[in-house]
PDB file of N, CA and C in Angstrom:
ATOM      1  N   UNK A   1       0.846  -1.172   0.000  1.00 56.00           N
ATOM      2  CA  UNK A   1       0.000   0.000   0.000  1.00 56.00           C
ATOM      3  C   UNK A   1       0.892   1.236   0.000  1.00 56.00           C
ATOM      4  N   UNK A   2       0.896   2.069  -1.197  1.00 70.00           N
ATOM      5  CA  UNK A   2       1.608   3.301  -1.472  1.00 70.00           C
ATOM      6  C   UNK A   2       0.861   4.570  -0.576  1.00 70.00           C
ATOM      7  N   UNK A   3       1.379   5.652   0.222  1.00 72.00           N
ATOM      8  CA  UNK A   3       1.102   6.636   0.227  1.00 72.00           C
ATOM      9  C   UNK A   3       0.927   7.661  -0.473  1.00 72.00           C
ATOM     10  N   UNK A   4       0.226   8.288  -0.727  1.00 81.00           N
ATOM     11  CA  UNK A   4      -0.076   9.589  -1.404  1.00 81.00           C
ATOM     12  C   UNK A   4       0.540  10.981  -0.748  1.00 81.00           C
ATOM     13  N   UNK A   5       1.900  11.060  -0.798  1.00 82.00           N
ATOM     14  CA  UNK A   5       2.003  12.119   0.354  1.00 82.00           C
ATOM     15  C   UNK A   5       1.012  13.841  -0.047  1.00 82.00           C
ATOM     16  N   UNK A   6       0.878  13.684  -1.218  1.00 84.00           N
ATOM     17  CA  UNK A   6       0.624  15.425  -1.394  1.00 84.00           C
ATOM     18  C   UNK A   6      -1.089  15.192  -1.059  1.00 84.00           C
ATOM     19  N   UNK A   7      -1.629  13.814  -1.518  1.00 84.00           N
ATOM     20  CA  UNK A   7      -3.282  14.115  -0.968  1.00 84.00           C
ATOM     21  C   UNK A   7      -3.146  14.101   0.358  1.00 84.00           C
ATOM     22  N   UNK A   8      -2.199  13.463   1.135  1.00 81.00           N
ATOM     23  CA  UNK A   8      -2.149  13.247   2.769  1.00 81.00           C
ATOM     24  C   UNK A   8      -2.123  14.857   3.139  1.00 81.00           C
ATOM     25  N   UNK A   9      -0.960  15.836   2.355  1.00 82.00           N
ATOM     26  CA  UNK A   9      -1.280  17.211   2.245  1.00 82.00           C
ATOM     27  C   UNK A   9      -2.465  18.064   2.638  1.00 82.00           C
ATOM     28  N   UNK A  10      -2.815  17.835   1.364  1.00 84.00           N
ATOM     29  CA  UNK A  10      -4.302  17.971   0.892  1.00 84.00           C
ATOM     30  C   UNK A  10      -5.597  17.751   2.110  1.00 84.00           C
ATOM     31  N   UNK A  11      -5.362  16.894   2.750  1.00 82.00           N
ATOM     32  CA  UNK A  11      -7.098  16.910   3.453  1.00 82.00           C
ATOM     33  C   UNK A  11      -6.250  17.188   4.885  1.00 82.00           C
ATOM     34  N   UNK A  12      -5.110  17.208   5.045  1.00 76.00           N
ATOM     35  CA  UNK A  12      -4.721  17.943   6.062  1.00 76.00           C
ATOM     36  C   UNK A  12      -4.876  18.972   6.181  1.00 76.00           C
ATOM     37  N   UNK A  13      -4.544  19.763   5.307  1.00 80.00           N
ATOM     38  CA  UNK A  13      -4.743  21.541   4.974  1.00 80.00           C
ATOM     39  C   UNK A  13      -6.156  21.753   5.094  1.00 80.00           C
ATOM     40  N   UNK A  14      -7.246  21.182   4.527  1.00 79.00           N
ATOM     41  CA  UNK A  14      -8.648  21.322   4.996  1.00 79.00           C
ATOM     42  C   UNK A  14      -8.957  20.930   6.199  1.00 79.00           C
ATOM     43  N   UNK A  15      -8.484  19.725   7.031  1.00 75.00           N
ATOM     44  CA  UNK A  15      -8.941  20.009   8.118  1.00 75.00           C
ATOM     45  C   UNK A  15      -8.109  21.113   9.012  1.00 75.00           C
ATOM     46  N   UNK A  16      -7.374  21.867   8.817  1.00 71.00           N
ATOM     47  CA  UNK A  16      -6.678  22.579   9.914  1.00 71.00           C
ATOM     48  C   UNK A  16      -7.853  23.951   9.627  1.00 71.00           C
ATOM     49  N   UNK A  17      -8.215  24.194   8.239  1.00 74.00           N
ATOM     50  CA  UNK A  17      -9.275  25.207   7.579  1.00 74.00           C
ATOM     51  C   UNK A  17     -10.163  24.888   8.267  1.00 74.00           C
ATOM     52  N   UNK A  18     -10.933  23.993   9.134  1.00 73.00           N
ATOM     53  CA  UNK A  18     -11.960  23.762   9.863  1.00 73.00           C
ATOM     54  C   UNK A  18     -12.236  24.543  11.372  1.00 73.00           C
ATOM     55  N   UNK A  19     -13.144  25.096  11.348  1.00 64.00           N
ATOM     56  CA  UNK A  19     -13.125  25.745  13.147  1.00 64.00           C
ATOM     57  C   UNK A  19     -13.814  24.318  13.585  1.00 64.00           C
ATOM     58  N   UNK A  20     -13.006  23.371  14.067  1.00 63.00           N
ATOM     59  CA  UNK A  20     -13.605  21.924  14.539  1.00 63.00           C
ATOM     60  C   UNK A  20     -13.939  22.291  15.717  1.00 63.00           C
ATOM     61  N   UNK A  21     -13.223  23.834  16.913  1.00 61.00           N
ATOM     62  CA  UNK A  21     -13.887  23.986  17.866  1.00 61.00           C
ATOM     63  C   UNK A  21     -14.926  25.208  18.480  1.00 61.00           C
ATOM     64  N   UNK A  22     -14.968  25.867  17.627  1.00 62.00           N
ATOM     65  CA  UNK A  22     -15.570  26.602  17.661  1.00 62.00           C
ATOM     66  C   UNK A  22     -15.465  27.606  18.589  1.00 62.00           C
ATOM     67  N   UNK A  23     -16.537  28.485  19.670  1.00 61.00           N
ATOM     68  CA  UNK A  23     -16.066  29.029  20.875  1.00 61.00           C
ATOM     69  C   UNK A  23     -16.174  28.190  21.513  1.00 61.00           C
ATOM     70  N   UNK A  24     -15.086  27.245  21.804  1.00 60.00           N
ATOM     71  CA  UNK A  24     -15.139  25.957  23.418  1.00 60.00           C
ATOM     72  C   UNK A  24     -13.513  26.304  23.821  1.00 60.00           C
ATOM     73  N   UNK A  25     -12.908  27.064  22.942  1.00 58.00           N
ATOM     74  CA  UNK A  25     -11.338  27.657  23.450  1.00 58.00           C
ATOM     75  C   UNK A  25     -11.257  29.138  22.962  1.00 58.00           C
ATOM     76  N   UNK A  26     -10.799  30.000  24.268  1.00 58.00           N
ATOM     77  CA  UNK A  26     -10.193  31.203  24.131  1.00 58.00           C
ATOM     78  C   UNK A  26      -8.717  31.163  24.488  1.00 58.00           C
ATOM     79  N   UNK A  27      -7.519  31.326  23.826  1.00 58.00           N
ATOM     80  CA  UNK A  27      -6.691  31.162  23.822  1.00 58.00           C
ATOM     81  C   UNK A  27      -5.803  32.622  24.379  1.00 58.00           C
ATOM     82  N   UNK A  28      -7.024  33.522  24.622  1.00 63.00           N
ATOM     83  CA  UNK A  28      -6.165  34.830  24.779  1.00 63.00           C
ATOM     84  C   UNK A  28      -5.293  34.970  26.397  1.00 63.00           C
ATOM     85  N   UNK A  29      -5.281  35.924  26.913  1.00 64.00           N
ATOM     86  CA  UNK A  29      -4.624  36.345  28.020  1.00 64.00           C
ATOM     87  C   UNK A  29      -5.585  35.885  29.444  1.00 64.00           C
ATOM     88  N   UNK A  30      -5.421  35.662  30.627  1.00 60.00           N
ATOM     89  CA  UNK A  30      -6.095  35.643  31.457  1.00 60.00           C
ATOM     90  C   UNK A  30      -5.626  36.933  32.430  1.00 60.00           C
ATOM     91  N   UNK A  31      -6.519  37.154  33.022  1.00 63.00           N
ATOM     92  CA  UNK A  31      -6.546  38.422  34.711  1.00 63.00           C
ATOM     93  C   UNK A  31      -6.076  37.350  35.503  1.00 63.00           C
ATOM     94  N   UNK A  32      -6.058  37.958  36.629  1.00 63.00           N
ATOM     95  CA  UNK A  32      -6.092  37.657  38.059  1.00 63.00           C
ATOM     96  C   UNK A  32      -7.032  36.338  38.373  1.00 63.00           C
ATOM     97  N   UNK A  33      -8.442  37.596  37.839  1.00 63.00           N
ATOM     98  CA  UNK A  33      -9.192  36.820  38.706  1.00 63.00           C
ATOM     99  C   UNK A  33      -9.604  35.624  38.457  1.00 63.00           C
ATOM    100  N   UNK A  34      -9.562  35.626  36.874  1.00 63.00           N
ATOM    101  CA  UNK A  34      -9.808  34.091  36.004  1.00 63.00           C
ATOM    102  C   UNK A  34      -8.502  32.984  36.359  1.00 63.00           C
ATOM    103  N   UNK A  35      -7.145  33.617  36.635  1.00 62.00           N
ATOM    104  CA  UNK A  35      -6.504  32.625  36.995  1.00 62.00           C
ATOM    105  C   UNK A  35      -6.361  32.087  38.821  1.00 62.00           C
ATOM    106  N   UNK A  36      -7.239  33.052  39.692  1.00 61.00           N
ATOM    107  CA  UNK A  36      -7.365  32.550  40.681  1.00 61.00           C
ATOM    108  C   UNK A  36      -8.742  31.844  40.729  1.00 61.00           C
ATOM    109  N   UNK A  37      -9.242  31.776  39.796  1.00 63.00           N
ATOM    110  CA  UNK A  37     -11.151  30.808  39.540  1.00 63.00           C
ATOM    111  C   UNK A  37     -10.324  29.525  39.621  1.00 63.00           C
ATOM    112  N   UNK A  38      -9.288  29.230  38.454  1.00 59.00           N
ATOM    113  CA  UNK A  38      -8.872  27.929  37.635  1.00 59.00           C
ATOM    114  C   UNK A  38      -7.646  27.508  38.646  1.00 59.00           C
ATOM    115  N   UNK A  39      -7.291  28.373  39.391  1.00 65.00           N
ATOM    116  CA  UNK A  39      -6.053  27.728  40.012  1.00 65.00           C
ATOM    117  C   UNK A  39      -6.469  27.602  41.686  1.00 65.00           C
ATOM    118  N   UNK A  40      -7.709  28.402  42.146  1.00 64.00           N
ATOM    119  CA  UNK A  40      -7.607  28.224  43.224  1.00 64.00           C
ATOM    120  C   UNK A  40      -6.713  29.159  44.353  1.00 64.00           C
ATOM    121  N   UNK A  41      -6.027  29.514  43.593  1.00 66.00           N
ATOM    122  CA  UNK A  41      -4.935  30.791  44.186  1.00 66.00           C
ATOM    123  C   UNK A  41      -5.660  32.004  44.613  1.00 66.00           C
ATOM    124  N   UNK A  42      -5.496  31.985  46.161  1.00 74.00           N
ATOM    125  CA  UNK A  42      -5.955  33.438  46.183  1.00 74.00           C
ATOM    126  C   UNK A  42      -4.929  33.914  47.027  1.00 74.00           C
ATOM    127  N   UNK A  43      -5.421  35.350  47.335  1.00 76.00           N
ATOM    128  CA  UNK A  43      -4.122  36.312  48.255  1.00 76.00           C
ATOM    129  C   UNK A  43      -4.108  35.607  49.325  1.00 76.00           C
ATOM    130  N   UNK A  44      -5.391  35.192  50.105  1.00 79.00           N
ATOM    131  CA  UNK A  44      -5.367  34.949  51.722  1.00 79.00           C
ATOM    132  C   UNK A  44      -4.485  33.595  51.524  1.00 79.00           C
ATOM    133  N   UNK A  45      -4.445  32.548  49.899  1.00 80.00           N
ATOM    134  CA  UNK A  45      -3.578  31.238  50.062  1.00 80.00           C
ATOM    135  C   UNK A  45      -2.037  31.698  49.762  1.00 80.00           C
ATOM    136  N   UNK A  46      -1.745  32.589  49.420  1.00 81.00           N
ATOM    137  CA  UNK A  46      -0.312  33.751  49.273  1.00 81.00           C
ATOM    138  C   UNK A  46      -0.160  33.905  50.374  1.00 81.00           C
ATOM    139  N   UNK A  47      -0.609  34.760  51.298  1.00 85.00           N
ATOM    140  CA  UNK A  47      -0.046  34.869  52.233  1.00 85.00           C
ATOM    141  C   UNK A  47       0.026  33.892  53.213  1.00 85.00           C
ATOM    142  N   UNK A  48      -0.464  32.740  53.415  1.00 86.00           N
ATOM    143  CA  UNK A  48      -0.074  31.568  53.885  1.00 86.00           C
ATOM    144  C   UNK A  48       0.974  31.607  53.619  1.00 86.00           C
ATOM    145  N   UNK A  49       1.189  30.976  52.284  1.00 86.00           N
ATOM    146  CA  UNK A  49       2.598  30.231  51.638  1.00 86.00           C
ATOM    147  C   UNK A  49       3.814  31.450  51.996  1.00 86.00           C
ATOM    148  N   UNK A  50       3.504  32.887  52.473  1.00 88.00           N
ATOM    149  CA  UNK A  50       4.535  33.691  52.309  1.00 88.00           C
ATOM    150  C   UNK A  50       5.132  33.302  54.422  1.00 88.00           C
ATOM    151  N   UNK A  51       3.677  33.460  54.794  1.00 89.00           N
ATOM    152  CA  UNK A  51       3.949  33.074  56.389  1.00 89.00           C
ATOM    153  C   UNK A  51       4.604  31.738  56.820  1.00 89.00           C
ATOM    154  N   UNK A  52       4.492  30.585  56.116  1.00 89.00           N
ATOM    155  CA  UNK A  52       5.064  29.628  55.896  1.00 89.00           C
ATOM    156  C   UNK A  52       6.784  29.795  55.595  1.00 89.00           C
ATOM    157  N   UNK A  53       7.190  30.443  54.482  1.00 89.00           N
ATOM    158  CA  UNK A  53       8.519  30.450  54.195  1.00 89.00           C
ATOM    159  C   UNK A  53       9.093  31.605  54.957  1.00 89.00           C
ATOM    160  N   UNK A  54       8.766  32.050  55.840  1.00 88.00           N
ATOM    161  CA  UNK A  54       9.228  33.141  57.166  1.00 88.00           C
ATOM    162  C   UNK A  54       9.507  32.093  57.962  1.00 88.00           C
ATOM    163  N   UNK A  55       8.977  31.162  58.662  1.00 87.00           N
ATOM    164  CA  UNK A  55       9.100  30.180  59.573  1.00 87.00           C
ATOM    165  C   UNK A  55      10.107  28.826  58.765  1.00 87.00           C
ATOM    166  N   UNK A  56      10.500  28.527  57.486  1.00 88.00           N
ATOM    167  CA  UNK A  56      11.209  27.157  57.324  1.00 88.00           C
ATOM    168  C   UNK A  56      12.071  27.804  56.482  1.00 88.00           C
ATOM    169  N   UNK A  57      12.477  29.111  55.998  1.00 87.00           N
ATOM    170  CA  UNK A  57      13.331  29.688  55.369  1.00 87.00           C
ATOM    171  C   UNK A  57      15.039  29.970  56.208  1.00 87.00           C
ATOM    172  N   UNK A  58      14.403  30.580  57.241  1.00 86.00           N
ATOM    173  CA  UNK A  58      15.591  30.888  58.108  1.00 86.00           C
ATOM    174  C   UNK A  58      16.614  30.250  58.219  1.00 86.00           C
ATOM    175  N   UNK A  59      16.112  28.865  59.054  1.00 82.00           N
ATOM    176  CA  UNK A  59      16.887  27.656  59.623  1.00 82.00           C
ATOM    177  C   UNK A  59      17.507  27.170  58.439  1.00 82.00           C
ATOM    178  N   UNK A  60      17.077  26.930  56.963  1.00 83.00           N
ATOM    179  CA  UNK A  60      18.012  26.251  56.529  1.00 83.00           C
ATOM    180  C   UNK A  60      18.753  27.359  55.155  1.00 83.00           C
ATOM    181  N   UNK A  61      18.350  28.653  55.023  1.00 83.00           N
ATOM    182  CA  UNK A  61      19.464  29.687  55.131  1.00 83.00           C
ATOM    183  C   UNK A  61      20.467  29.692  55.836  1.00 83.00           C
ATOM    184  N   UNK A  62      20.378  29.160  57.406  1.00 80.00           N
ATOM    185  CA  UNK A  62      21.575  29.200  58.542  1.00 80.00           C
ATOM    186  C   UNK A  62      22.374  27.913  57.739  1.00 80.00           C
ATOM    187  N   UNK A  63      21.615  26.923  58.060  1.00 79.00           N
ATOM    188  CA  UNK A  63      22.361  25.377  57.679  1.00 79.00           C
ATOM    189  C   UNK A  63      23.108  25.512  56.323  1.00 79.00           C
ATOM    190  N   UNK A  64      22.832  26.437  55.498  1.00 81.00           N
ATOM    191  CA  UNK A  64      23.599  26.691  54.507  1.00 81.00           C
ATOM    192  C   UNK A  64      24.715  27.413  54.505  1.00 81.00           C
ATOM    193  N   UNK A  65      24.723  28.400  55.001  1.00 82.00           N
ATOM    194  CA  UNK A  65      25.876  28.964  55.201  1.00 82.00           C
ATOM    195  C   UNK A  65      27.301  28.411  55.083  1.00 82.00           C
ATOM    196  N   UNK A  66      27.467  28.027  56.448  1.00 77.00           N
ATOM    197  CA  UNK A  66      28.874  27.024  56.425  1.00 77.00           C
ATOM    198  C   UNK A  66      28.770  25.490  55.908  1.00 77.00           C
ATOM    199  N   UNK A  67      29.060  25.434  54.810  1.00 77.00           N
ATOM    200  CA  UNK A  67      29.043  24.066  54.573  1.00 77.00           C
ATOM    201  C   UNK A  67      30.415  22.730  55.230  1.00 77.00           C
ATOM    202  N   UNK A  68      31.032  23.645  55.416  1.00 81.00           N
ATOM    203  CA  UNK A  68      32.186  22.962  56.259  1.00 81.00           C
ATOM    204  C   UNK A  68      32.496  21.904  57.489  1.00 81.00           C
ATOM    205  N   UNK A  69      31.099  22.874  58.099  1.00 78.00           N
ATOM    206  CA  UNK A  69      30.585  22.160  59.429  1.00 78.00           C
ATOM    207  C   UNK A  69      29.338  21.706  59.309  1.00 78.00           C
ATOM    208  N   UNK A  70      29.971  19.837  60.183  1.00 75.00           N
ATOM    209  CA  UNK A  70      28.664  18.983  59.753  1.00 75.00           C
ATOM    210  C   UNK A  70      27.665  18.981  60.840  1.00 75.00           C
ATOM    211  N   UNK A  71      27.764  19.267  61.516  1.00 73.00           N
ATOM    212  CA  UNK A  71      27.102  19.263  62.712  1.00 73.00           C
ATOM    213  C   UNK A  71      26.207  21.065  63.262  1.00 73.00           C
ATOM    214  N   UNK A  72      25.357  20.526  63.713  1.00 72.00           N
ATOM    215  CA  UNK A  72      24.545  22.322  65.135  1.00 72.00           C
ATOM    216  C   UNK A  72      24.653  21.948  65.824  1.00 72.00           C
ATOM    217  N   UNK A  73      25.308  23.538  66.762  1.00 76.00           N
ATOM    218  CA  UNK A  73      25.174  23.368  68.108  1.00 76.00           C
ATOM    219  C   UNK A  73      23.809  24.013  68.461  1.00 76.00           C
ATOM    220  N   UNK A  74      23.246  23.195  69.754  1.00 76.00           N
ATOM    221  CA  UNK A  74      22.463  23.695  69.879  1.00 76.00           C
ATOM    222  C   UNK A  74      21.817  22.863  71.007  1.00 76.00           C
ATOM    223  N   UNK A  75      21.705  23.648  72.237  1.00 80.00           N
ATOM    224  CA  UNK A  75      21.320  23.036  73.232  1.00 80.00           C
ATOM    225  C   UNK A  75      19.980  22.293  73.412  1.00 80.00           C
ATOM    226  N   UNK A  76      20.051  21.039  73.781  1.00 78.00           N
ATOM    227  CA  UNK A  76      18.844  20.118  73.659  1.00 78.00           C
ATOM    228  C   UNK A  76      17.500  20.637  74.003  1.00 78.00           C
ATOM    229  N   UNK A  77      17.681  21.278  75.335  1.00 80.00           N
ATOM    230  CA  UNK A  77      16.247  21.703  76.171  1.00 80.00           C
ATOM    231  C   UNK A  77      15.653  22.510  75.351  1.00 80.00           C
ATOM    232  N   UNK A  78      16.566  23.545  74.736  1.00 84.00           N
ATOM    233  CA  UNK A  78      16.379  25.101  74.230  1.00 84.00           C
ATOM    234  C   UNK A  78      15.724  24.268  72.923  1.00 84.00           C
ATOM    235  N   UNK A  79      16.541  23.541  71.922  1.00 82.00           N
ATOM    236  CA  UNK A  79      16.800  22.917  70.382  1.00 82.00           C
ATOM    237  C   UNK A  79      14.952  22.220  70.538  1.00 82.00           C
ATOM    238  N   UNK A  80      14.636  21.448  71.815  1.00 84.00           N
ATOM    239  CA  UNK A  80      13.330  21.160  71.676  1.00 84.00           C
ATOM    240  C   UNK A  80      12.100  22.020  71.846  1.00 84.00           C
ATOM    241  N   UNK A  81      11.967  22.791  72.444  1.00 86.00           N
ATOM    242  CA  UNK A  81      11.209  23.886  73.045  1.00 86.00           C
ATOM    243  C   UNK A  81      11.298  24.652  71.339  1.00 86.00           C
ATOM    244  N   UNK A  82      12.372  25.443  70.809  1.00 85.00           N
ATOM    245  CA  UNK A  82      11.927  25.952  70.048  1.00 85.00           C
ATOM    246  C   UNK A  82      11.983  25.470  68.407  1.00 85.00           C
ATOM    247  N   UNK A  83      11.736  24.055  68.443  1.00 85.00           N
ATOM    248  CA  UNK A  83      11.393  22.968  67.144  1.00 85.00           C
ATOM    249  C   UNK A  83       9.990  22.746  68.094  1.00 85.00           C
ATOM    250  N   UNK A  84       9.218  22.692  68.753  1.00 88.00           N
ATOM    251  CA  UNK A  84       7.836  22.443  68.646  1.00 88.00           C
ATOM    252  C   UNK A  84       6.900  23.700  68.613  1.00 88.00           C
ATOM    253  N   UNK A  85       8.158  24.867  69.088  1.00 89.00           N
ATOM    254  CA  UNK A  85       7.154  26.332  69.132  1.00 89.00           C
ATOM    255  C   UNK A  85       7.047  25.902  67.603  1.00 89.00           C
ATOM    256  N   UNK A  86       7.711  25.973  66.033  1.00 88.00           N
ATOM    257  CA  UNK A  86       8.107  26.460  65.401  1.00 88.00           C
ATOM    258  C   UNK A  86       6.918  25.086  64.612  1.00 88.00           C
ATOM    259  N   UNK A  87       7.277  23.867  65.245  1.00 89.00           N
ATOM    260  CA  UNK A  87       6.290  23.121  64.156  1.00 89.00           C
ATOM    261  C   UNK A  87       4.836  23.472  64.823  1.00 89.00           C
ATOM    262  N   UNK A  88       4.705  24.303  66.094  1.00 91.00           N
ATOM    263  CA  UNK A  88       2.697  24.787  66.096  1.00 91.00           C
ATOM    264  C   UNK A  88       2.709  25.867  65.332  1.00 91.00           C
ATOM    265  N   UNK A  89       3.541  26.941  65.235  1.00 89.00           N
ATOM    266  CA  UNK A  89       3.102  27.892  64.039  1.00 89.00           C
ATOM    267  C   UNK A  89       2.748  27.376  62.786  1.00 89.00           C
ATOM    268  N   UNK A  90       4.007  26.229  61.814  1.00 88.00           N
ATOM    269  CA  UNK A  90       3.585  25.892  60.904  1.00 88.00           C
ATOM    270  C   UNK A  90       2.366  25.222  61.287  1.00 88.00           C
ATOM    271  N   UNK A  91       1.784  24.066  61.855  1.00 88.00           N
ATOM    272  CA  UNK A  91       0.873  23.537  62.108  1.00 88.00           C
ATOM    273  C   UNK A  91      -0.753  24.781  61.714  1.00 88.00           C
ATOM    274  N   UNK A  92      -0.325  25.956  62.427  1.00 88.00           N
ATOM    275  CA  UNK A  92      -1.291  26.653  62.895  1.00 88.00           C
ATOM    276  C   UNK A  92      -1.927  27.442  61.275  1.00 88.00           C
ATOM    277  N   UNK A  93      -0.775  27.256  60.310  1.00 85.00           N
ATOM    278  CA  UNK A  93      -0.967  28.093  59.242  1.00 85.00           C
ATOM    279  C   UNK A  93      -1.558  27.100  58.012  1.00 85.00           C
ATOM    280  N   UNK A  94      -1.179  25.621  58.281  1.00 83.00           N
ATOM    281  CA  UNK A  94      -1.380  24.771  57.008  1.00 83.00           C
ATOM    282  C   UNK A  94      -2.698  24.112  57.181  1.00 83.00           C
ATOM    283  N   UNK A  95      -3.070  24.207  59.066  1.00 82.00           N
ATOM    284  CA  UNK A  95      -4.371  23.223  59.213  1.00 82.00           C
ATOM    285  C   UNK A  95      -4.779  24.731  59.273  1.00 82.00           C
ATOM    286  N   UNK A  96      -5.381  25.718  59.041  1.00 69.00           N
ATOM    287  CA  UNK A  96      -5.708  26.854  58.949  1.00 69.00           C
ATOM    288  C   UNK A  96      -6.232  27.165  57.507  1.00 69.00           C
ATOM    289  N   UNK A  97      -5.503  26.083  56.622  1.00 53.00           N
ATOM    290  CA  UNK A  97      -5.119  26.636  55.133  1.00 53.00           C
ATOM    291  C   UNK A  97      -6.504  25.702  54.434  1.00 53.00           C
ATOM    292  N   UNK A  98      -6.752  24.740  55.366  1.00 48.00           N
ATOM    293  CA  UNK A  98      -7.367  23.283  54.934  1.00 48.00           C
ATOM    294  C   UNK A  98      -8.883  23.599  54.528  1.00 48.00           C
TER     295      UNK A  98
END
């Protein structure tokens, strides 16, 4: 079985000539507000995510710093007390978010 490449052409070029969809796609620009309809994104879920990376940004900004040293110091009593303050804030912002 031979191909026809130029009729294969041919009814290709007519169907692309087809509005096969008619208005069921706008392809133009979206706002704000149409992309916070479709995404769900709003300011009050922004500023979560911004209050969020205030609280888990810091610590491993620090841990980055010196890469040299493998180890933190960091006193146990103190190191626990303020790793559970730090996981009820996050806690407080993501079950908040729900």
């Amino acid at each position: 079985m031979a191909f026809n490449r130029s009729q294969i052409d041919k009814e290709f070029e007519a169907l692309l000539e087809q509005d096969t969809f008619g208005d069921q796609f706008d392809f133009g620009f979206a706002d704000d507000v149409e992309v916070s309809e479709a995404t769900g994104a709003t300011e009050e879920s922004k500023e979560q995510m911004q209050k969020l990376e205030k609280l888990i940004l810091p610590i491993l900004y620090n841990l980055k710093k010196n890469p040299e040293k493998d180890y933190i110091v960091w006193d146990g009593a103190k190191r626990s007390a303020a790793c559970e303050a730090q996981i009820q804030r996050i806690l407080e912002i993501t079950r908040d978010a729900v």
